[in-house]
Tab-separated table of C-alpha atoms and ligand atoms in Angstrom:
chain	number	residue	atom	x	y	z
A	1	MET	CA	-21.184	17.861	5.360
A	2	LYS	CA	-18.537	16.881	2.777
A	3	ARG	CA	-19.046	13.608	0.953
A	4	ALA	CA	-16.090	11.351	0.148
A	5	LEU	CA	-15.994	8.218	-1.966
A	6	ILE	CA	-13.237	5.682	-1.326
A	7	THR	CA	-12.682	2.851	-3.797
A	8	GLY	CA	-10.813	-0.068	-2.251
A	9	VAL	CA	-12.301	0.801	1.147
A	10	THR	CA	-11.742	-2.773	2.380
A	11	GLY	CA	-7.982	-2.533	1.756
A	12	GLN	CA	-5.280	-1.243	4.103
A	13	ASP	CA	-5.258	2.367	2.898
A	14	GLY	CA	-9.009	2.427	2.310
A	15	ALA	CA	-9.657	1.515	5.934
A	16	TYR	CA	-7.294	4.157	7.324
A	17	MET	CA	-8.590	6.761	4.875
A	18	ALA	CA	-12.160	6.032	5.959
A	19	ARG	CA	-11.186	6.461	9.620
A	20	LEU	CA	-9.388	9.742	8.877
A	21	LEU	CA	-12.325	11.176	6.921
A	22	LEU	CA	-14.941	10.061	9.460
A	23	GLY	CA	-12.840	11.779	12.120
A	24	LYS	CA	-13.000	14.970	10.060
A	25	GLY	CA	-16.797	14.789	9.840
A	26	TYR	CA	-17.140	13.533	6.246
A	27	LYS	CA	-19.979	11.352	5.054
A	28	VAL	CA	-18.002	8.384	3.734
A	29	PHE	CA	-19.075	6.126	0.861
A	30	GLY	CA	-17.103	2.959	0.274
A	31	GLY	CA	-16.823	1.274	-3.105
A	32	ARG	CA	-16.572	-2.411	-2.374
A	33	ARG	CA	-16.388	-5.367	-4.737
A	34	ARG	CA	-18.862	-8.097	-4.045
A	35	SER	CA	-17.343	-11.372	-2.950
A	36	SER	CA	-18.710	-14.616	-1.566
A	37	SER	CA	-17.127	-13.860	1.816
A	38	ALA	CA	-17.391	-10.237	2.937
A	39	ASN	CA	-13.900	-8.813	3.327
A	40	GLY	CA	-14.540	-6.334	6.114
A	41	TRP	CA	-12.001	-7.354	8.749
A	42	ARG	CA	-9.972	-4.146	8.583
A	43	LEU	CA	-13.025	-1.924	8.999
A	44	ARG	CA	-14.178	-4.137	11.858
A	45	GLU	CA	-10.766	-3.873	13.582
A	46	LEU	CA	-11.001	-0.082	13.331
A	47	GLN	CA	-14.631	-0.284	14.525
A	48	ILE	CA	-15.927	1.893	11.686
A	49	GLU	CA	-17.739	-0.673	9.516
A	50	ASP	CA	-21.212	0.597	10.440
A	51	GLU	CA	-20.337	4.239	9.748
A	52	ILE	CA	-19.599	3.763	6.037
A	53	TYR	CA	-22.225	3.746	3.275
A	54	MET	CA	-21.192	0.728	1.224
A	55	ILE	CA	-21.865	0.502	-2.505
A	56	ASP	CA	-21.018	-2.634	-4.461
A	57	PHE	CA	-19.026	-2.077	-7.658
A	58	ASP	CA	-16.135	-3.499	-9.632
A	59	ILE	CA	-13.433	-1.183	-10.912
A	60	THR	CA	-13.005	-3.256	-14.079
A	61	ASP	CA	-16.637	-2.512	-15.044
A	62	PRO	CA	-17.066	1.063	-16.395
A	63	ASP	CA	-20.844	1.069	-15.879
A	64	SER	CA	-20.556	0.107	-12.241
A	65	CYS	CA	-17.957	2.864	-11.710
A	66	LYS	CA	-20.413	5.398	-13.205
A	67	ARG	CA	-23.235	4.160	-10.966
A	68	LEU	CA	-20.940	4.301	-7.948
A	69	VAL	CA	-20.143	7.968	-8.509
A	70	GLU	CA	-23.786	8.813	-9.330
A	71	GLN	CA	-24.972	7.213	-6.098
A	72	ALA	CA	-22.303	8.693	-3.848
A	73	GLN	CA	-22.295	12.213	-5.392
A	74	PRO	CA	-18.936	12.856	-3.763
A	75	ASN	CA	-17.002	16.077	-3.304
A	76	GLU	CA	-13.816	14.008	-3.132
A	77	ILE	CA	-12.876	10.649	-4.653
A	78	TYR	CA	-9.982	8.569	-3.338
A	79	ASN	CA	-9.229	5.927	-5.958
A	80	LEU	CA	-7.401	3.263	-3.975
A	81	ALA	CA	-8.807	0.073	-5.524
A	82	ALA	CA	-6.286	-2.021	-7.428
A	83	GLN	CA	-4.710	-5.416	-7.777
A	84	SER	CA	-1.865	-4.151	-5.621
A	85	PHE	CA	0.432	-7.156	-5.206
A	86	VAL	CA	3.459	-6.904	-7.507
A	87	GLY	CA	4.185	-10.641	-7.260
A	88	ALA	CA	0.675	-11.591	-8.451
A	89	SER	CA	0.918	-9.177	-11.357
A	90	PHE	CA	3.402	-11.559	-13.019
A	91	THR	CA	0.918	-14.446	-12.877
A	92	GLN	CA	-2.150	-12.269	-13.596
A	93	PRO	CA	-0.850	-9.544	-15.922
A	94	TYR	CA	-4.078	-9.157	-17.872
A	95	TYR	CA	-6.304	-8.786	-14.807
A	96	THR	CA	-3.766	-6.456	-13.161
A	97	THR	CA	-3.807	-4.241	-16.238
A	98	GLN	CA	-7.608	-4.141	-16.182
A	99	ALA	CA	-7.992	-3.402	-12.476
A	100	THR	CA	-4.911	-1.291	-11.738
A	101	GLY	CA	-4.576	0.447	-15.110
A	102	LEU	CA	-7.894	0.624	-16.926
A	103	GLY	CA	-9.744	0.713	-13.608
A	104	ALA	CA	-8.318	4.172	-12.952
A	105	LEU	CA	-9.575	5.310	-16.367
A	106	ASN	CA	-13.032	3.936	-15.522
A	107	MET	CA	-13.091	6.010	-12.334
A	108	LEU	CA	-11.796	9.152	-14.085
A	109	GLU	CA	-14.477	8.843	-16.774
A	110	ALA	CA	-17.107	8.349	-14.090
A	111	ALA	CA	-15.897	11.529	-12.363
A	112	ARG	CA	-15.352	13.628	-15.509
A	113	ASN	CA	-18.655	15.489	-15.531
A	114	THR	CA	-18.753	16.038	-11.794
A	115	ARG	CA	-16.897	18.634	-9.755
A	116	ALA	CA	-15.352	16.013	-7.480
A	117	ARG	CA	-11.696	16.319	-6.559
A	118	PHE	CA	-9.806	13.123	-7.334
A	119	TYR	CA	-6.891	11.291	-5.684
A	120	GLN	CA	-5.116	8.609	-7.701
A	121	ALA	CA	-2.953	6.025	-5.896
A	122	SER	CA	0.286	5.998	-7.886
A	123	SER	CA	3.300	4.000	-6.797
A	124	SER	CA	7.079	4.134	-6.386
A	125	GLU	CA	7.100	0.871	-8.356
A	126	MET	CA	6.683	3.114	-11.434
A	127	PHE	CA	10.336	4.148	-10.966
A	128	GLY	CA	11.402	0.509	-11.119
A	129	GLY	CA	15.105	0.151	-11.602
A	130	SER	CA	15.730	3.872	-12.014
A	131	GLU	CA	19.136	3.919	-13.633
A	132	HIS	CA	20.188	7.488	-12.886
A	133	ASP	CA	18.601	8.688	-9.637
A	134	THR	CA	19.605	6.921	-6.427
A	135	VAL	CA	16.882	8.935	-4.671
A	136	GLN	CA	13.590	9.225	-6.534
A	137	THR	CA	11.565	12.437	-6.797
A	138	GLU	CA	8.577	13.654	-8.832
A	139	LEU	CA	11.047	14.309	-11.682
A	140	THR	CA	12.581	10.830	-11.844
A	141	ARG	CA	11.937	8.971	-15.087
A	142	PHE	CA	9.648	5.933	-14.850
A	143	ASN	CA	11.145	2.560	-15.689
A	144	PRO	CA	8.509	-0.027	-14.686
A	145	LYS	CA	9.684	-3.570	-14.015
A	146	SER	CA	6.412	-5.456	-13.533
A	147	PRO	CA	2.915	-5.642	-15.026
A	148	TYR	CA	1.736	-3.886	-11.848
A	149	ALA	CA	4.161	-1.009	-12.351
A	150	THR	CA	3.225	-0.690	-16.018
A	151	ALA	CA	-0.460	-0.517	-15.119
A	152	LYS	CA	0.292	2.189	-12.531
A	153	VAL	CA	2.268	4.200	-15.109
A	154	PHE	CA	-0.774	4.072	-17.395
A	155	ALA	CA	-3.107	5.127	-14.561
A	156	HIS	CA	-0.749	7.937	-13.520
A	157	SER	CA	-0.379	9.185	-17.096
A	158	ILE	CA	-4.085	9.131	-17.906
A	159	ALA	CA	-4.844	10.933	-14.617
A	160	LYS	CA	-2.417	13.695	-15.609
A	161	ILE	CA	-4.026	13.903	-19.069
A	162	TYR	CA	-7.510	14.262	-17.528
A	163	ARG	CA	-6.177	16.995	-15.230
A	164	GLU	CA	-4.735	18.945	-18.155
A	165	ALA	CA	-7.422	18.247	-20.754
A	166	TYR	CA	-10.519	18.729	-18.597
A	167	GLY	CA	-9.219	21.004	-15.838
A	168	MET	CA	-10.082	18.421	-13.201
A	169	HIS	CA	-8.639	18.641	-9.676
A	170	ILE	CA	-6.670	15.372	-9.826
A	171	SER	CA	-3.607	14.639	-7.697
A	172	CYS	CA	-1.467	11.516	-7.762
A	173	GLY	CA	0.406	10.353	-4.683
A	174	ILE	CA	3.560	8.514	-5.739
A	175	CYS	CA	3.636	6.469	-2.582
A	176	PHE	CA	6.531	4.344	-1.458
A	177	ASN	CA	5.760	1.210	0.572
A	178	HIS	CA	3.624	1.845	3.625
A	179	GLU	CA	2.755	-0.785	6.154
A	180	SER	CA	0.670	-1.332	9.280
A	181	PRO	CA	-1.069	-4.042	11.293
A	182	LEU	CA	-3.754	-3.925	8.551
A	183	ARG	CA	-1.321	-4.821	5.765
A	184	GLY	CA	-2.235	-7.863	3.645
A	185	ARG	CA	-0.356	-11.021	4.630
A	186	GLU	CA	1.127	-11.470	1.144
A	187	PHE	CA	3.345	-8.389	1.554
A	188	VAL	CA	6.743	-9.054	3.039
A	189	THR	CA	6.514	-6.989	6.263
A	190	ARG	CA	3.231	-8.540	7.371
A	191	LYS	CA	4.301	-11.972	6.108
A	192	ILE	CA	7.236	-11.615	8.512
A	193	THR	CA	5.364	-10.281	11.558
A	194	HIS	CA	2.554	-12.811	11.137
A	195	GLY	CA	4.983	-15.661	10.402
A	196	LEU	CA	7.060	-14.816	13.494
A	197	ALA	CA	3.964	-14.828	15.716
A	198	LEU	CA	2.951	-18.268	14.413
A	199	LEU	CA	6.483	-19.630	14.806
A	200	ALA	CA	6.853	-18.284	18.358
A	201	ALA	CA	3.527	-19.918	19.277
A	202	GLY	CA	4.708	-23.233	17.809
A	203	LYS	CA	2.010	-23.089	15.125
A	204	SER	CA	4.231	-23.091	12.037
A	205	GLY	CA	7.752	-23.682	10.789
A	206	PRO	CA	10.342	-21.138	9.635
A	207	ILE	CA	9.279	-18.276	7.389
A	208	LYS	CA	10.170	-18.792	3.734
A	209	LEU	CA	11.247	-15.601	1.987
A	210	GLY	CA	12.599	-14.418	-1.360
A	211	ASN	CA	15.201	-11.710	-1.940
A	212	LEU	CA	16.542	-10.558	1.447
A	213	ASP	CA	18.750	-7.912	-0.188
A	214	ALA	CA	15.839	-5.865	-1.569
A	215	ARG	CA	15.618	-2.387	-0.013
A	216	ARG	CA	12.385	-0.475	0.384
A	217	ASP	CA	11.519	2.960	1.746
A	218	TRP	CA	8.961	1.670	4.253
A	219	GLY	CA	6.611	3.986	6.129
A	220	TYR	CA	3.437	3.829	8.201
A	221	ALA	CA	0.105	3.769	6.331
A	222	PRO	CA	-1.871	6.165	8.613
A	223	ASP	CA	0.793	8.846	7.982
A	224	PHE	CA	0.398	8.323	4.253
A	225	VAL	CA	-3.394	8.704	4.100
A	226	GLU	CA	-2.944	12.085	5.808
A	227	GLY	CA	-0.656	13.068	2.907
A	228	MET	CA	-3.245	11.891	0.367
A	229	TRP	CA	-5.943	13.977	2.036
A	230	ARG	CA	-3.685	17.059	2.031
A	231	MET	CA	-3.130	16.699	-1.730
A	232	VAL	CA	-6.881	16.801	-2.282
A	233	GLN	CA	-7.283	19.892	-0.066
A	234	ALA	CA	-4.538	21.873	-1.857
A	235	ASP	CA	-5.686	24.769	-4.083
A	236	ARG	CA	-3.743	23.387	-7.018
A	237	PRO	CA	-3.665	19.689	-7.931
A	238	ASP	CA	-0.278	18.073	-8.521
A	239	ASP	CA	1.728	14.871	-8.078
A	240	TYR	CA	3.682	14.219	-4.892
A	241	VAL	CA	6.107	11.608	-3.603
A	242	LEU	CA	5.262	10.302	-0.122
A	243	CYS	CA	8.041	8.305	1.574
A	244	THR	CA	10.357	8.307	4.604
A	245	GLU	CA	13.787	8.679	2.912
A	246	ASN	CA	15.074	5.520	4.674
A	247	ALA	CA	15.443	2.209	2.863
A	248	PRO	CA	16.393	-0.766	5.027
A	249	SER	CA	16.709	-4.219	3.459
A	250	VAL	CA	14.279	-7.098	3.917
A	251	ARG	CA	17.031	-8.767	5.970
A	252	GLU	CA	17.200	-5.752	8.305
A	253	PHE	CA	13.414	-5.649	8.662
A	254	LEU	CA	13.352	-9.381	9.425
A	255	THR	CA	16.064	-9.046	12.083
A	256	HIS	CA	14.366	-6.088	13.704
A	257	ALA	CA	10.956	-7.810	13.887
A	258	ALA	CA	12.448	-11.155	14.999
A	259	GLU	CA	14.206	-9.500	17.962
A	260	TYR	CA	10.787	-9.027	19.601
A	261	HIS	CA	10.371	-12.813	19.753
A	262	PHE	CA	13.824	-14.433	19.754
A	263	GLU	CA	17.322	-13.900	21.181
A	264	GLY	CA	20.826	-14.373	19.794
A	265	LEU	CA	19.872	-14.062	16.134
A	266	ARG	CA	22.432	-14.942	13.465
A	267	PHE	CA	22.379	-15.497	9.703
A	268	GLU	CA	24.202	-18.450	8.162
A	269	GLY	CA	24.752	-19.434	4.540
A	270	GLU	CA	24.501	-17.371	1.393
A	271	GLY	CA	22.034	-16.870	-1.456
A	272	VAL	CA	19.422	-19.633	-1.604
A	273	HIS	CA	21.085	-21.306	1.442
A	274	GLU	CA	20.787	-18.294	3.744
A	275	CYS	CA	18.953	-18.964	7.048
A	276	LEU	CA	18.232	-17.040	10.229
A	277	PHE	CA	18.740	-18.927	13.530
A	278	ASN	CA	18.252	-17.997	17.170
A	279	HIS	CA	20.605	-18.712	20.084
A	280	ASP	CA	19.503	-22.339	20.456
A	281	ASP	CA	19.736	-23.034	16.715
A	282	LYS	CA	16.017	-22.800	16.031
A	283	ARG	CA	15.505	-21.969	12.358
A	284	ILE	CA	13.532	-18.715	12.181
A	285	ALA	CA	13.564	-17.937	8.458
A	286	GLU	CA	15.061	-19.291	5.259
A	287	VAL	CA	15.366	-18.285	1.640
A	288	ASP	CA	13.056	-20.050	-0.783
A	289	PRO	CA	13.598	-19.173	-4.460
A	290	GLN	CA	9.878	-19.576	-5.213
A	291	PHE	CA	9.488	-16.102	-3.664
A	292	TYR	CA	12.038	-14.470	-5.960
A	293	ARG	CA	10.455	-12.065	-8.457
A	294	PRO	CA	10.993	-12.717	-12.188
A	295	ASN	CA	12.156	-9.079	-12.492
A	296	GLU	CA	13.153	-7.641	-9.118
A	297	VAL	CA	13.396	-3.969	-8.203
A	298	SER	CA	16.431	-4.013	-5.911
A	299	THR	CA	16.205	-0.615	-4.171
A	300	LEU	CA	13.629	2.154	-3.899
A	301	GLN	CA	14.241	5.272	-1.834
A	302	GLY	CA	12.425	8.574	-2.230
A	303	SER	CA	12.520	12.222	-1.244
A	304	TYR	CA	9.419	13.885	0.219
A	305	ALA	CA	10.850	17.405	-0.091
A	306	LEU	CA	8.061	18.677	-2.370
A	307	ALA	CA	5.267	17.304	-0.169
A	308	GLU	CA	6.903	18.881	2.874
A	309	ARG	CA	7.341	22.267	1.203
A	310	ARG	CA	3.888	22.517	-0.393
A	311	LEU	CA	1.664	20.407	1.865
A	312	GLY	CA	3.546	20.563	5.165
A	313	TRP	CA	3.586	16.744	5.133
A	314	ARG	CA	6.265	14.565	6.651
A	315	PRO	CA	6.165	10.998	7.980
A	316	GLU	CA	5.437	11.270	11.704
A	317	THR	CA	5.799	7.686	12.932
A	318	HIS	CA	9.233	6.158	13.454
A	319	MET	CA	9.797	2.692	11.999
A	320	GLN	CA	10.507	1.206	15.425
A	321	THR	CA	7.042	2.289	16.575
A	322	TRP	CA	5.055	0.837	13.678
A	323	VAL	CA	7.057	-2.404	13.505
A	324	GLU	CA	6.240	-2.915	17.177
A	325	LEU	CA	2.554	-2.231	16.465
A	326	MET	CA	2.627	-4.916	13.762
A	327	VAL	CA	4.458	-7.424	15.970
A	328	VAL	CA	2.060	-6.903	18.887
A	329	ALA	CA	-1.062	-7.023	16.687
A	330	ASP	CA	0.005	-10.321	15.113
A	331	ARG	CA	0.952	-11.826	18.464
A	332	LEU	CA	-2.534	-10.988	19.768
A	333	ARG	CA	-4.287	-12.322	16.663
A	334	VAL	CA	-2.406	-15.625	16.904
A	335	GLU	CA	-3.148	-15.900	20.655
A	336	ARG	CA	-6.847	-15.303	19.978
A	337	GLY	CA	-6.973	-17.572	16.913
A	338	ILE	CA	-7.960	-14.675	14.619
A	339	ASP	CA	-7.083	-15.574	11.036
A	340	ASN	CA	-6.773	-12.203	9.221
B	1	NAP	P1	-4.821	-3.362	-0.722
B	1	NAP	O1	-4.786	-3.535	0.746
B	1	NAP	O2	-4.403	-4.484	-1.609
B	1	NAP	O3	-6.312	-2.917	-1.116
B	1	NAP	C1	-6.745	-2.923	-2.440
B	1	NAP	C2	-8.231	-2.647	-2.478
B	1	NAP	O4	-8.669	-2.698	-3.841
B	1	NAP	C3	-9.082	-3.685	-1.705
B	1	NAP	O5	-10.135	-3.024	-1.054
B	1	NAP	C4	-9.613	-4.554	-2.812
B	1	NAP	O6	-10.831	-5.192	-2.495
B	1	NAP	C5	-9.840	-3.513	-3.891
B	1	NAP	N1	-9.990	-4.105	-5.210
B	1	NAP	C6	-9.153	-4.952	-5.838
B	1	NAP	N2	-9.654	-5.300	-7.040
B	1	NAP	C7	-10.839	-4.654	-7.166
B	1	NAP	C8	-11.835	-4.617	-8.175
B	1	NAP	N3	-11.724	-5.321	-9.297
B	1	NAP	N4	-12.921	-3.827	-7.985
B	1	NAP	C9	-13.058	-3.110	-6.840
B	1	NAP	N5	-12.163	-3.139	-5.834
B	1	NAP	C10	-11.061	-3.894	-6.005
B	1	NAP	O7	-3.925	-2.112	-1.163
B	1	NAP	P2	-3.414	-0.879	-0.276
B	1	NAP	O8	-2.083	-1.225	0.298
B	1	NAP	O9	-4.498	-0.398	0.587
B	1	NAP	O10	-3.110	0.194	-1.414
B	1	NAP	C11	-4.101	1.117	-1.834
B	1	NAP	C12	-3.726	1.656	-3.210
B	1	NAP	O11	-2.446	2.281	-3.149
B	1	NAP	C13	-3.614	0.596	-4.303
B	1	NAP	O12	-4.014	1.192	-5.504
B	1	NAP	C14	-2.124	0.299	-4.349
B	1	NAP	O13	-1.776	-0.206	-5.616
B	1	NAP	C15	-1.556	1.661	-4.066
B	1	NAP	N6	-0.238	1.701	-3.425
B	1	NAP	C16	-0.039	1.054	-2.251
B	1	NAP	C17	1.193	1.161	-1.621
B	1	NAP	C18	1.461	0.480	-0.296
B	1	NAP	O14	2.635	0.385	0.072
B	1	NAP	N7	0.453	0.067	0.428
B	1	NAP	C19	2.214	1.934	-2.207
B	1	NAP	C20	1.952	2.578	-3.404
B	1	NAP	C21	0.720	2.485	-4.003
B	1	NAP	P3	-10.890	-6.627	-1.727
B	1	NAP	O15	-10.841	-6.300	-0.263
B	1	NAP	O16	-12.176	-7.175	-2.170
B	1	NAP	O17	-9.696	-7.398	-2.180
B	2	F7E	O1	7.808	-6.704	-1.452
B	2	F7E	C1	10.896	-8.655	-1.335
B	2	F7E	C2	10.227	-8.404	-2.677
B	2	F7E	O2	5.503	-7.540	-1.788
B	2	F7E	C3	8.823	-5.859	-0.941
B	2	F7E	C4	2.823	-2.831	-2.772
B	2	F7E	O3	2.076	-2.159	-1.762
B	2	F7E	O4	4.745	-1.450	-2.406
B	2	F7E	C5	4.289	-2.788	-2.411
B	2	F7E	O5	4.998	-3.548	-3.390
B	2	F7E	C6	10.180	-6.453	-1.272
B	2	F7E	C7	10.322	-6.889	-2.740
B	2	F7E	O6	5.953	-5.060	-1.667
B	2	F7E	C8	9.538	-11.763	-0.079
B	2	F7E	O7	10.921	-9.101	-3.702
B	2	F7E	C9	11.489	-10.864	-0.309
B	2	F7E	O8	11.584	-6.516	-3.212
B	2	F7E	O9	6.084	-6.370	0.367
B	2	F7E	P1	6.263	-6.483	-1.084
B	2	F7E	P2	6.325	-4.378	-3.061
B	2	F7E	O10	6.502	-5.356	-4.139
B	2	F7E	O11	7.458	-3.432	-2.824
B	2	F7E	C10	4.614	-0.766	-3.660
B	2	F7E	C11	5.119	0.632	-3.490
B	2	F7E	C12	3.256	-0.857	-4.233
B	2	F7E	O12	2.810	0.027	-4.942
B	2	F7E	C13	2.558	-2.178	-4.123
B	2	F7E	O13	1.152	-2.026	-4.280
B	2	F7E	O14	10.362	-7.635	-0.494
B	2	F7E	N1	10.591	-9.963	-0.752
B	2	F7E	N2	10.865	-11.965	0.105
B	2	F7E	C14	9.355	-10.486	-0.623
B	2	F7E	N3	8.140	-9.980	-0.906
B	2	F7E	C15	7.071	-10.767	-0.641
B	2	F7E	N4	5.836	-10.276	-0.880
B	2	F7E	N5	7.199	-12.030	-0.123
B	2	F7E	C16	8.415	-12.580	0.184
B	2	F7E	O15	8.514	-13.711	0.635
C-alpha cells in the first residue's frame, strides 16, 4: 500500500487530494496545524475525515516538518500548506514569506534523505504582470507582484535546486486559480456564491467587491489535484502549468453566478460607483475600494499544452458545471444554517 503525506490537508486542495488518493488505495497522512478550533469542515463534507492519519505540525517550524516526514514515512509528499491568500500577504508579508516560502524549504529538507517523490504547489501568481506573454507557459518569466507571489517564486526556485542538486523527484505544478464548493470564503468566487446565497435568503446586504475588471483563468479544483498526482507518477519530474486557457473577468463571474438567483441583471455606474442591480432595482453587488489590491495583477491566462502532451491532463469540468455546484452548495449551507 502506497503512503502519501499531504500538508495543508484541511485546505481546499488538500481535501480533494486526500479523497483522490484514498480512492486509489493509498494510506493517507495529513499534516495539520493545531488550532483552538479544529478546521476539519472540508474533510467532513467529503466524509473522509476518519480515513486520514492526522499528524500535527507547523510548516514554519523545521523540526516539526522533519518529525512529520519521519512519522508518515511517505512514498509521496504533496506540499500544499501555505498562507495562500494574496490579499492577506500584503498585511502579513513576513508570515507569508515564512509559511509559503521558507515552509517549502522546511519540507524539502525534511524529505531530502528519503526516497519520497515531492509535489510543490507553485502558482500562476508568480507570473504577475507578465509584460511580454499574453498567455503564460512554463517558459514565461516570473514577475511577482505580491509578497505571496514572491514567496512562491522562492519555493519554486528552491524546489528546482533540490531536484537538480540532490536528484530528488520533485515536480512543481504552476496552477492557475481553481475553485470549488470547498473554496475559502475570502477568495472572490466563493465570496460571490456565498454572498449571493445570503442576499437571496434576506440574510445580508449587497456583496462588496474590489476590482471587477480582473481576469483569471479559473478551473475546478478536483481536476487540478488529478494533474498534481499525474506529475508525481511521471518517470521524470518537471514543472507544469495547469489551467483552463479561459480567463473571464470578475464581473463576468459575478453575472453568471447571480443569474442563478436573480433576474434582469444590469450594471450601473463606473469605477468605485459601479453596482449590479436586478429587475426590481435590488442592489446585488457594489464596488468597495477597500477590496482593491495595493498591486493588482490584472489578467492571468495560461496554456496547459505541456501537461496535455506529457501527462495526458486536461481540465475536464466546464465552468458552467462547477459554478452551479458552488451556487447550489452555498444555497444549501445557508438554508441549513451551516457557517463554513
Ligand atoms: P487553502 O485552502 O488556503 O489551504 C491552505 C492549507 O495550508 C490549509 O490546510 C491551512 O491550514 C494550511 N496551512 C496554512 N498555514 C500553515 C502552517 N503554518 N502550517 C501548516 N499548515 C498551514 O489553499 P488551497 O487553495 O487548497 O491551495 C493549496 C496550495 O496550492 C497552496 O500552497 C496555495 O498557495 C497553492 N495554490 C492554490 C491555487 C488555487 O487557486 N487554489 C492556485 C495556485 C497555487 P488551516 O486549515 O489550519 O488554515
Ligand atoms: O482574487 C479580484 C482580485 O483572491 C481573484 C489563490 O488561490 O489564485 C488565488 O489568488 C481576483 C483578483 O484569488 C475581490 O483583486 C475583486 O484579481 O480570488 P482571489 P487570487 O488572488 O487570484 C492564485 C493562483 C493563488 O495561487 C492563490 O493562492 O479577484 N477581486 N474583488 C477580489 N478578490 C477577493 N479575494 N475579494 C474581492 O472582494
